[in-house]
Short mmCIF file of C-alpha atoms and ligand atoms in Angstrom, two decimals:
data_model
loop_
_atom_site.label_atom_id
_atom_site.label_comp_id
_atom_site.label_asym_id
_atom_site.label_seq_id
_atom_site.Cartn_x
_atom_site.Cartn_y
_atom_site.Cartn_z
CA UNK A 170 -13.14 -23.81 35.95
CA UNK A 171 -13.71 -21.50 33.15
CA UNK A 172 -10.85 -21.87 30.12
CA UNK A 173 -9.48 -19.36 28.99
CA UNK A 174 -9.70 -18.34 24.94
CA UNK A 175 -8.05 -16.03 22.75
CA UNK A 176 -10.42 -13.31 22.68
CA UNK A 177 -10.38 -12.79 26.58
CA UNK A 178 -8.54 -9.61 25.92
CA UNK A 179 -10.44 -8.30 29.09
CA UNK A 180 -10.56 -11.35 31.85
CA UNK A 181 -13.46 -12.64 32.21
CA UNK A 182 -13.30 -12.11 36.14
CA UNK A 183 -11.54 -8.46 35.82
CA UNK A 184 -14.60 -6.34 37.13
CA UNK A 185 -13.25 -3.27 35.20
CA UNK A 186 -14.20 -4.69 32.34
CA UNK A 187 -11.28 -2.77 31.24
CA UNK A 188 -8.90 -3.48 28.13
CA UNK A 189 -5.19 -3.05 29.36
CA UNK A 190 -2.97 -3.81 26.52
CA UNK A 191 0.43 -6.19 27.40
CA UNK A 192 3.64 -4.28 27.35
CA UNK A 193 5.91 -5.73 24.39
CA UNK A 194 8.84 -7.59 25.48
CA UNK A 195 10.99 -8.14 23.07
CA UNK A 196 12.93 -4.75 23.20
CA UNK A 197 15.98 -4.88 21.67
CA UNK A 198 17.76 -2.14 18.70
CA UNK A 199 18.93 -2.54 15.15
CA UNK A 200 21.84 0.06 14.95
CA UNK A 201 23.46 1.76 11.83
CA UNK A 202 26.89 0.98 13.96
CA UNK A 203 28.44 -2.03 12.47
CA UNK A 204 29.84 -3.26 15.87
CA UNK A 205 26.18 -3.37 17.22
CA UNK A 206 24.09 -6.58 18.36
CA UNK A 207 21.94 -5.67 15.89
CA UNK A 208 23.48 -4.07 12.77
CA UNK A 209 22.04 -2.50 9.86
CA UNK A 210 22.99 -4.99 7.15
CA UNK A 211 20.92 -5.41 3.64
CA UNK A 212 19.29 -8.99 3.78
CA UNK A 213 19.47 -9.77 7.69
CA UNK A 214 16.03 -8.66 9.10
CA UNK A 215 12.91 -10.17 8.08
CA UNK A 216 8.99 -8.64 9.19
CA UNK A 217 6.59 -10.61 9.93
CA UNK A 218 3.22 -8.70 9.62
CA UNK A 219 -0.66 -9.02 9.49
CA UNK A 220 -2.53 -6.45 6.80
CA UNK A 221 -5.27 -6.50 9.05
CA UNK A 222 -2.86 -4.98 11.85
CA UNK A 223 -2.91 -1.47 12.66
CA UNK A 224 0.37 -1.76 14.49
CA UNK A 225 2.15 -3.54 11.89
CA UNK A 226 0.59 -1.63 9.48
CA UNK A 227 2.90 1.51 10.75
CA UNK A 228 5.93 -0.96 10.01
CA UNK A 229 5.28 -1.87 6.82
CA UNK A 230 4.04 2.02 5.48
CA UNK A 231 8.06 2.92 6.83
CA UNK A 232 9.82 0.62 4.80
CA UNK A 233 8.15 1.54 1.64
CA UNK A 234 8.81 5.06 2.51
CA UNK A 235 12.20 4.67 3.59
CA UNK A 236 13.24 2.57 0.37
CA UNK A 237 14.02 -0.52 2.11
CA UNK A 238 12.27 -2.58 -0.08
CA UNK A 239 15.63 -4.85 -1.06
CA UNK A 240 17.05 -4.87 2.30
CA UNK A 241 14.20 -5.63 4.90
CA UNK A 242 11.75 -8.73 3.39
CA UNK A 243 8.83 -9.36 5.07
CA UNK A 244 5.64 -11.92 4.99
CA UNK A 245 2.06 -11.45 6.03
CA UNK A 246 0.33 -14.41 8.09
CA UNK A 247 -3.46 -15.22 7.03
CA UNK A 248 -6.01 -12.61 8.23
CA UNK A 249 -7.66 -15.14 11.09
CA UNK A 250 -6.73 -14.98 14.21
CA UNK A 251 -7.40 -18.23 15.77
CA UNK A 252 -6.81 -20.06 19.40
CA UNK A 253 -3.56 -20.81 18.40
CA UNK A 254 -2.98 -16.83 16.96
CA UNK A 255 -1.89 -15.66 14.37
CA UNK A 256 -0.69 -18.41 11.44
CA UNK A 257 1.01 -18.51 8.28
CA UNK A 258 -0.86 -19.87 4.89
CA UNK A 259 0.05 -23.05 3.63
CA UNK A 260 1.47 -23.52 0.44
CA UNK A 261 -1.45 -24.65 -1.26
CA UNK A 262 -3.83 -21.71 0.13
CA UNK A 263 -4.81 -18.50 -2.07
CA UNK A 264 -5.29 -15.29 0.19
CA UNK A 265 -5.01 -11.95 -1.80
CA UNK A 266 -2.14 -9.59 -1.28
CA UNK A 267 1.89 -9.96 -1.80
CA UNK A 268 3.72 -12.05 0.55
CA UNK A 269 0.92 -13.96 2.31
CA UNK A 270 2.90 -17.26 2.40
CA UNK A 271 4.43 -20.21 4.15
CA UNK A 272 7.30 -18.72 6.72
CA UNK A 273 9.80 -18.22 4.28
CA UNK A 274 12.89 -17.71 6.40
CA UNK A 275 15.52 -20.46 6.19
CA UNK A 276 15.30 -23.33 8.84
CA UNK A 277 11.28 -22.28 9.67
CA UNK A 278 9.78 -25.44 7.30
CA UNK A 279 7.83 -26.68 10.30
CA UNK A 280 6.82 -23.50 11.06
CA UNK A 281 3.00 -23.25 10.82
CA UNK A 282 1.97 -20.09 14.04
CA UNK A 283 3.46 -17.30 14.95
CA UNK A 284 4.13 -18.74 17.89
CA UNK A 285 6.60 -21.23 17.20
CA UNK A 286 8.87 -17.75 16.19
CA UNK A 287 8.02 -16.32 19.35
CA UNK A 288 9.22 -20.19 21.32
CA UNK A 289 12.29 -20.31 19.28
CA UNK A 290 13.37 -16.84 20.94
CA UNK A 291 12.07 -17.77 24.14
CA UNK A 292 10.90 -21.49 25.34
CA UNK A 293 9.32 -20.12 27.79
CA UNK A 294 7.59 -17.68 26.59
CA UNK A 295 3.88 -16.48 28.05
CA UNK A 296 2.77 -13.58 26.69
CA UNK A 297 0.43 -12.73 23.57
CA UNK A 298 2.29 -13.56 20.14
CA UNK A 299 1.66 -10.42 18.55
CA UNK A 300 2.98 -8.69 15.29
CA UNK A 301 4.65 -6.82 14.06
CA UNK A 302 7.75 -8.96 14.67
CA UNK A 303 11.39 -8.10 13.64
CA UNK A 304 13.37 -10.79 13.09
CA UNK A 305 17.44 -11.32 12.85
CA UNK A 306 17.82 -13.84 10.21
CA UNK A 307 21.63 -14.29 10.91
CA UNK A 308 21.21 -14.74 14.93
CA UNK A 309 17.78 -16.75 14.26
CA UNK A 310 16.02 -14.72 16.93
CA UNK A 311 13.41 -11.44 17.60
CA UNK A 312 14.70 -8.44 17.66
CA UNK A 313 11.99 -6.36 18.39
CA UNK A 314 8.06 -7.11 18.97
CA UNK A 315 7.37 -3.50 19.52
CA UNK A 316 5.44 -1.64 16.72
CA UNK A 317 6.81 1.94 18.02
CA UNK A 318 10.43 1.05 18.31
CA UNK A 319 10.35 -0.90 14.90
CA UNK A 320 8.95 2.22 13.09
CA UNK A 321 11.90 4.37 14.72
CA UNK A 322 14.81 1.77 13.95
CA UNK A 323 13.22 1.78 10.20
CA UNK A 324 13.40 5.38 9.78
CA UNK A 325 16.59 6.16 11.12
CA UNK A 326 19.45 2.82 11.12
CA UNK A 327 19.42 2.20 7.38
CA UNK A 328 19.94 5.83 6.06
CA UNK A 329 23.61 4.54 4.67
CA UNK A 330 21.85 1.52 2.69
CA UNK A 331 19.38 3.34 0.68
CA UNK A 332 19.75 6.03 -1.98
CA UNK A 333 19.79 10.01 -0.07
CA UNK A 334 15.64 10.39 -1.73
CA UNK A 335 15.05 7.97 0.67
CA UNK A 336 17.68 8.00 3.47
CA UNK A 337 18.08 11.61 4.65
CA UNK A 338 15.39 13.14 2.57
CA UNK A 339 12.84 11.55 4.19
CA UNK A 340 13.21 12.16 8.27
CA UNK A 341 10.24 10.75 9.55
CA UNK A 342 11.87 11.77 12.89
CA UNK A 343 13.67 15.38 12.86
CA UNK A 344 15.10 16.99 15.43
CA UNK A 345 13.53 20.28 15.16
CA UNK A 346 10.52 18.48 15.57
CA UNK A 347 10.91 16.33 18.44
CA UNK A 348 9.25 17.35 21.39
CA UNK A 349 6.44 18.24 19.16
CA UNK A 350 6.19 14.61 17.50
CA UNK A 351 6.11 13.26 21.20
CA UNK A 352 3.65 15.10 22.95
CA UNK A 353 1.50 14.45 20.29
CA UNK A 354 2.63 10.53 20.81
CA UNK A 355 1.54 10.69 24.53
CA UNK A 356 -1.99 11.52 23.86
CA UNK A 357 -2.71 10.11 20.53
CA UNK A 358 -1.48 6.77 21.35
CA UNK A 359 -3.51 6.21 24.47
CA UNK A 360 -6.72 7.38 22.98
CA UNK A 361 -7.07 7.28 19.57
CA UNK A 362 -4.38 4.34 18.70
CA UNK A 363 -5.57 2.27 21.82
CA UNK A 364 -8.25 3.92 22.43
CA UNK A 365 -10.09 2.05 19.55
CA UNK A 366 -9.64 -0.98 21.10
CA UNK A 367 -10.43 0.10 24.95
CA UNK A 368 -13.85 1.15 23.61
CA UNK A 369 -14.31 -2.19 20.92
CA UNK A 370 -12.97 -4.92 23.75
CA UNK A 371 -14.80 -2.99 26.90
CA UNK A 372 -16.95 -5.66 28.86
CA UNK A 373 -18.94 -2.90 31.18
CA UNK A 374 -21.17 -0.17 29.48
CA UNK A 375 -19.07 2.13 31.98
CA UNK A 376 -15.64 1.26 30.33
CA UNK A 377 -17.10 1.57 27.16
CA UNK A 378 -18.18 4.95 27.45
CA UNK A 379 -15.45 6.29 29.29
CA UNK A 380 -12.95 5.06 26.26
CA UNK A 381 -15.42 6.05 23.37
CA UNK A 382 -16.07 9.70 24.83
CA UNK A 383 -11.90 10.20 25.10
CA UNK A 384 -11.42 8.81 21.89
CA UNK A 385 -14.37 11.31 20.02
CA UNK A 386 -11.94 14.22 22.33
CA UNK A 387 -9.30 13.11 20.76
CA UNK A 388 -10.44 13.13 17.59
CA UNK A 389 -11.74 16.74 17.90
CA UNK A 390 -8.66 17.88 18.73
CA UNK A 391 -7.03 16.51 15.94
CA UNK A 392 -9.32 17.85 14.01
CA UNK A 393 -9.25 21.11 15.03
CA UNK A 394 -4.99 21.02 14.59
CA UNK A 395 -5.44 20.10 10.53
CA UNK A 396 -7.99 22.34 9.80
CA UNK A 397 -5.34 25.10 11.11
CA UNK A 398 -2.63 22.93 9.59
CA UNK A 399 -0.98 24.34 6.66
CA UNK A 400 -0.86 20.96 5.14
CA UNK A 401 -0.96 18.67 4.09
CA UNK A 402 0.91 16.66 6.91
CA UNK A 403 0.16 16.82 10.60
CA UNK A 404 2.89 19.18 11.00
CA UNK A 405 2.50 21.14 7.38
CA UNK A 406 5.14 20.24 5.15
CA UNK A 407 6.98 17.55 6.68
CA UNK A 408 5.77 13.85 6.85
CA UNK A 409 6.81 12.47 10.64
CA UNK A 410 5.56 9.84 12.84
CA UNK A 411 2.67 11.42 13.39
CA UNK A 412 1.42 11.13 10.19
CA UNK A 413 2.35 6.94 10.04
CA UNK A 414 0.74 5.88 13.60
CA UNK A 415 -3.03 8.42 13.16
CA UNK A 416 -3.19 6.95 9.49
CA UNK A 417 -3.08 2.99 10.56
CA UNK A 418 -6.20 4.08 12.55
CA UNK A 419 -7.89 6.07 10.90
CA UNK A 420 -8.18 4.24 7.51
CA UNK A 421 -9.78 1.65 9.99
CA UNK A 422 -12.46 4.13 11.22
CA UNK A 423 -15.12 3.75 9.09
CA UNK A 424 -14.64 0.39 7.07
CA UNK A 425 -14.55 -1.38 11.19
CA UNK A 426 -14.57 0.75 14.05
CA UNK A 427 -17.13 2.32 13.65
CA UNK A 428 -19.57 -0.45 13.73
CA UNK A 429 -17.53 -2.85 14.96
CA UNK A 430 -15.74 -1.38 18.26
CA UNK A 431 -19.02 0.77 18.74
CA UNK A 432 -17.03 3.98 17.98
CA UNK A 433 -20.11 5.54 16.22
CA UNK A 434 -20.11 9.07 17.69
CA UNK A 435 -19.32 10.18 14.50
CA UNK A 436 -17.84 8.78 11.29
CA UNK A 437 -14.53 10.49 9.46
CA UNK A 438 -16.27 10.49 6.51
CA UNK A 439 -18.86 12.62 7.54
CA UNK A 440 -17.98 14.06 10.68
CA UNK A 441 -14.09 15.26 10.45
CA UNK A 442 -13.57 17.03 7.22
CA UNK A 443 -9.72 18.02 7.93
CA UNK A 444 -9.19 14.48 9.22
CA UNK A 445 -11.15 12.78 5.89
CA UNK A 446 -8.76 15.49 3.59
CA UNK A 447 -5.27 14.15 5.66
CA UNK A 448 -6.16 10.46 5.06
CA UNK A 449 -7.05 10.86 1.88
CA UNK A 450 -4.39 12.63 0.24
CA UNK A 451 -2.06 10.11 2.14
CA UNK A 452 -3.48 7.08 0.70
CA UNK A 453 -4.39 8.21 -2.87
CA UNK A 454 -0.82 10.15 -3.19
CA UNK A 455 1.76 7.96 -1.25
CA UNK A 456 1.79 3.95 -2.28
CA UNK A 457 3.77 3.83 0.83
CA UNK A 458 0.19 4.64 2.74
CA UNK A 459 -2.08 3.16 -0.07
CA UNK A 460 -0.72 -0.28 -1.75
CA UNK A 461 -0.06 -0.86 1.98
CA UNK A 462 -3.78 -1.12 2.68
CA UNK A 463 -5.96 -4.06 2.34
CA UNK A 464 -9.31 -3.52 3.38
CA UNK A 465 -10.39 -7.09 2.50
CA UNK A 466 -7.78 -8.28 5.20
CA UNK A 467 -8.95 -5.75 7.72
CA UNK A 468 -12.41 -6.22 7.30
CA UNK A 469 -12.38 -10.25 7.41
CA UNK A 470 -9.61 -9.94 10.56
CA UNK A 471 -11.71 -8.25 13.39
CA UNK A 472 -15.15 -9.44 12.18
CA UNK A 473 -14.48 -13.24 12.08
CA UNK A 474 -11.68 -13.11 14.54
CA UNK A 475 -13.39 -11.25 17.48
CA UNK A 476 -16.04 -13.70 18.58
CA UNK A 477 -16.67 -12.27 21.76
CA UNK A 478 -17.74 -9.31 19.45
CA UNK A 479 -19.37 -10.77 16.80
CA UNK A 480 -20.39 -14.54 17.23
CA UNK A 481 -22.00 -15.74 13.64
CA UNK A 482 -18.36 -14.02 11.50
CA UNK A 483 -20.90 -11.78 9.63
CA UNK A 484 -18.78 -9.40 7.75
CA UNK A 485 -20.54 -6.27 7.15
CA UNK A 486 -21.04 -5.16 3.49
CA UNK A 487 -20.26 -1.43 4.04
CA UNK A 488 -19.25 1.24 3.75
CA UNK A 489 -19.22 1.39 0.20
CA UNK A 490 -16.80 2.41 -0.67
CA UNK A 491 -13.98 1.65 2.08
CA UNK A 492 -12.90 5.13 1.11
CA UNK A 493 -14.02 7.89 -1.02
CA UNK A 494 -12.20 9.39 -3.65
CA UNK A 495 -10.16 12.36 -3.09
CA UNK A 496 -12.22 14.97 -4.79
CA UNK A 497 -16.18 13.15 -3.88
CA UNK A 498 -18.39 13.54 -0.73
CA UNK A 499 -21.00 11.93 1.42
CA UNK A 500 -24.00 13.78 0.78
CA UNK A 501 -24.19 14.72 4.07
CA UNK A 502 -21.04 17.04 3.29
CA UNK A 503 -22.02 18.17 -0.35
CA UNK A 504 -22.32 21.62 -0.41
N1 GSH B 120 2.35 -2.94 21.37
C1 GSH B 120 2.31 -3.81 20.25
C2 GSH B 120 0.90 -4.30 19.97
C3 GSH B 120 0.80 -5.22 18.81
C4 GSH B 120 -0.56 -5.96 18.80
O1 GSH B 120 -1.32 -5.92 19.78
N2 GSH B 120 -0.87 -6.65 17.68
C5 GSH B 120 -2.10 -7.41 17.59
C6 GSH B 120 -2.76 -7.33 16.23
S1 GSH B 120 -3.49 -5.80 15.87
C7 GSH B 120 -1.83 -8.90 17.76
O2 GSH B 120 -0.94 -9.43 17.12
N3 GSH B 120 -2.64 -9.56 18.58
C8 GSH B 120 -2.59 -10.99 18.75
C9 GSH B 120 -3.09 -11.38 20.12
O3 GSH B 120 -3.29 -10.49 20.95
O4 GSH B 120 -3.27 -12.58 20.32
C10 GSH B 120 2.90 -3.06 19.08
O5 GSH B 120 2.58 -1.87 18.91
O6 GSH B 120 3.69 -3.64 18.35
#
């Protein structure tokens, strides 16, 4: 009987050969009322977080830019995802970047995977022990596994514990802008955000090209909505959503998807000159986007993690750089 591993993110007798990503299941809300399950208090919720993570990535760029530095902490497990998942360092291991440490939340000593978190919520627990994770340090349990619904809580709860430049000046989530910020959800997330991955995990040349061809669509059309854009956000002048969950992926692009997940249609560096401009001016102008990055983490994570992808752990040396400058081109761009 074949065993199964961690990197059977497509079954190995699913004919599709089809990625179909696990619906989170830890679902629950932190709320601004005090009465809640879940309040908003400074010091109660911790993040747990990989750099390498696109998904947590969009978690950790909203607390920096929501100024909830001193009321959320968070850690960062080491970049290698093994059989067991995702684990935390030990005490005597140096891996670049803040925070990449033992569990540090009181009462976790023993704690050496992500998992054990996700069996001290739930014994019984089956799923995939993903992060982000939110977790209530005060009811010792997740809140929330769900990278979407974490971003959301972060942007709008803790307005009333953080300083009006970062509570209702920045509204990742306005109401005037709504229906525009989900529509734009519905198709981005399924084939750009996921869409990645469909094409990088596919098993049949079939699924692969399906997934590749509706992420380069995608792509196009995004393109074609900044280069109309007044700038320099996906909706001009205000900094939403949006803007959080298409940078996580594309400042990916070209350091690993490109060569890694086969999503070589085009590159952003060369090929999407609105899209390149967006990213760009997000991570060289906003720390929230750019000392949030860690390429080294990314590159080392789906390289030497994804074995079914990439057997030896060869790390590929480029691009060099991981991104360019704001004001220098490929050559293929120079005018
Ligand atoms: N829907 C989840 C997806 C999170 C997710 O898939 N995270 C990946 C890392 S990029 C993970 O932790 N994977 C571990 C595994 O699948 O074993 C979210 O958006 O929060």
């Amino acid at each position: 009987m074949a065993t199964s591993s961690i990197t059977d993110w497509v079954k190995t007798d699913d004919k599709t050969g089809e990625f179909k990503r696990q619906v989170s299941s830890f679902r629950n809300f932190v709320s601004r009322d005090p009465n809640a399950e879940f309040p908003a208090e400074k010091g109660r919720y911790h993040l747990y977080v990989s750099y390498a993570c696109p998904w947590a990535h969009r978690t950790l760029i909203t607390r920096k830019l929501k100024g909830l530095e001193d009321i959320i902490s968070f850690s960062v497990v080491h970049w290698h995802l093994g059989q067991q998942g995702w684990r935390f360092v030990t005490a005597d291991e140096s891996v670049p970047g803040d925070n990449v440490i033992p569990d540090p939340v009181p009462g976790h000593s023993g704690f050496t995977h992500l998992r054990d978190l996700y069996f001290e919520s739930e014994p019984t627990y089956s799923g995939r022990f993903t992060v982000p994770v939110l977790y209530d340090k005060v009811q010792g349990r997740i809140v929330s596994n769900e990278s979407s619904e974490i971003l959301r809580m972060l942007a709008t709860e803790f307005d009333h514990l953080v300083p009006e430049e970062f509570g209702a000046a920045i509204r990742l989530y306005p109401e005037e802008l709504r229906d525009q910020i989900e529509e734009a959800h519905g198709w981005m997330y399924d084939a750009i955000n996921n869409g990645v991955y469909k094409s990088g995990f596919a098993t049949t040349q079939e699924a692969y090209e399906r997934n590749v061809l509706a992420l380069f669509e995608a792509l196009d059309r995004v393109e074609e909505h900044l280069s109309k854009s007044e700038g320099p956000y996906y909706f001009g002048k205000t900094l939403t959503e949006v803007d959080i969950r298409l940078f996580v992926t594309i400042i990916r692009f070209d350091p690993v998807y490109v060569q890694h997940f086969k999503c070589n249609i085009r590159d952003i560096r060369s090929g999407y000159p609105a899209i390149h401009n967006w990213m760009r001016n997000l991570y060289w102008n906003h720390p929230a986007f750019g000392e949030t990055t860690h390429f080294d983490h990314i590159k080392w994570h789906y390289t030497k993690s994804h074995l079914q992808i990439n057997p030896k752990s060869i790390t590929p040396v480029g691009p060099l750089p991981n991104i360019l400058p704001l004001t220098e081109e490929v050559n293929a761009v120079k005018k």
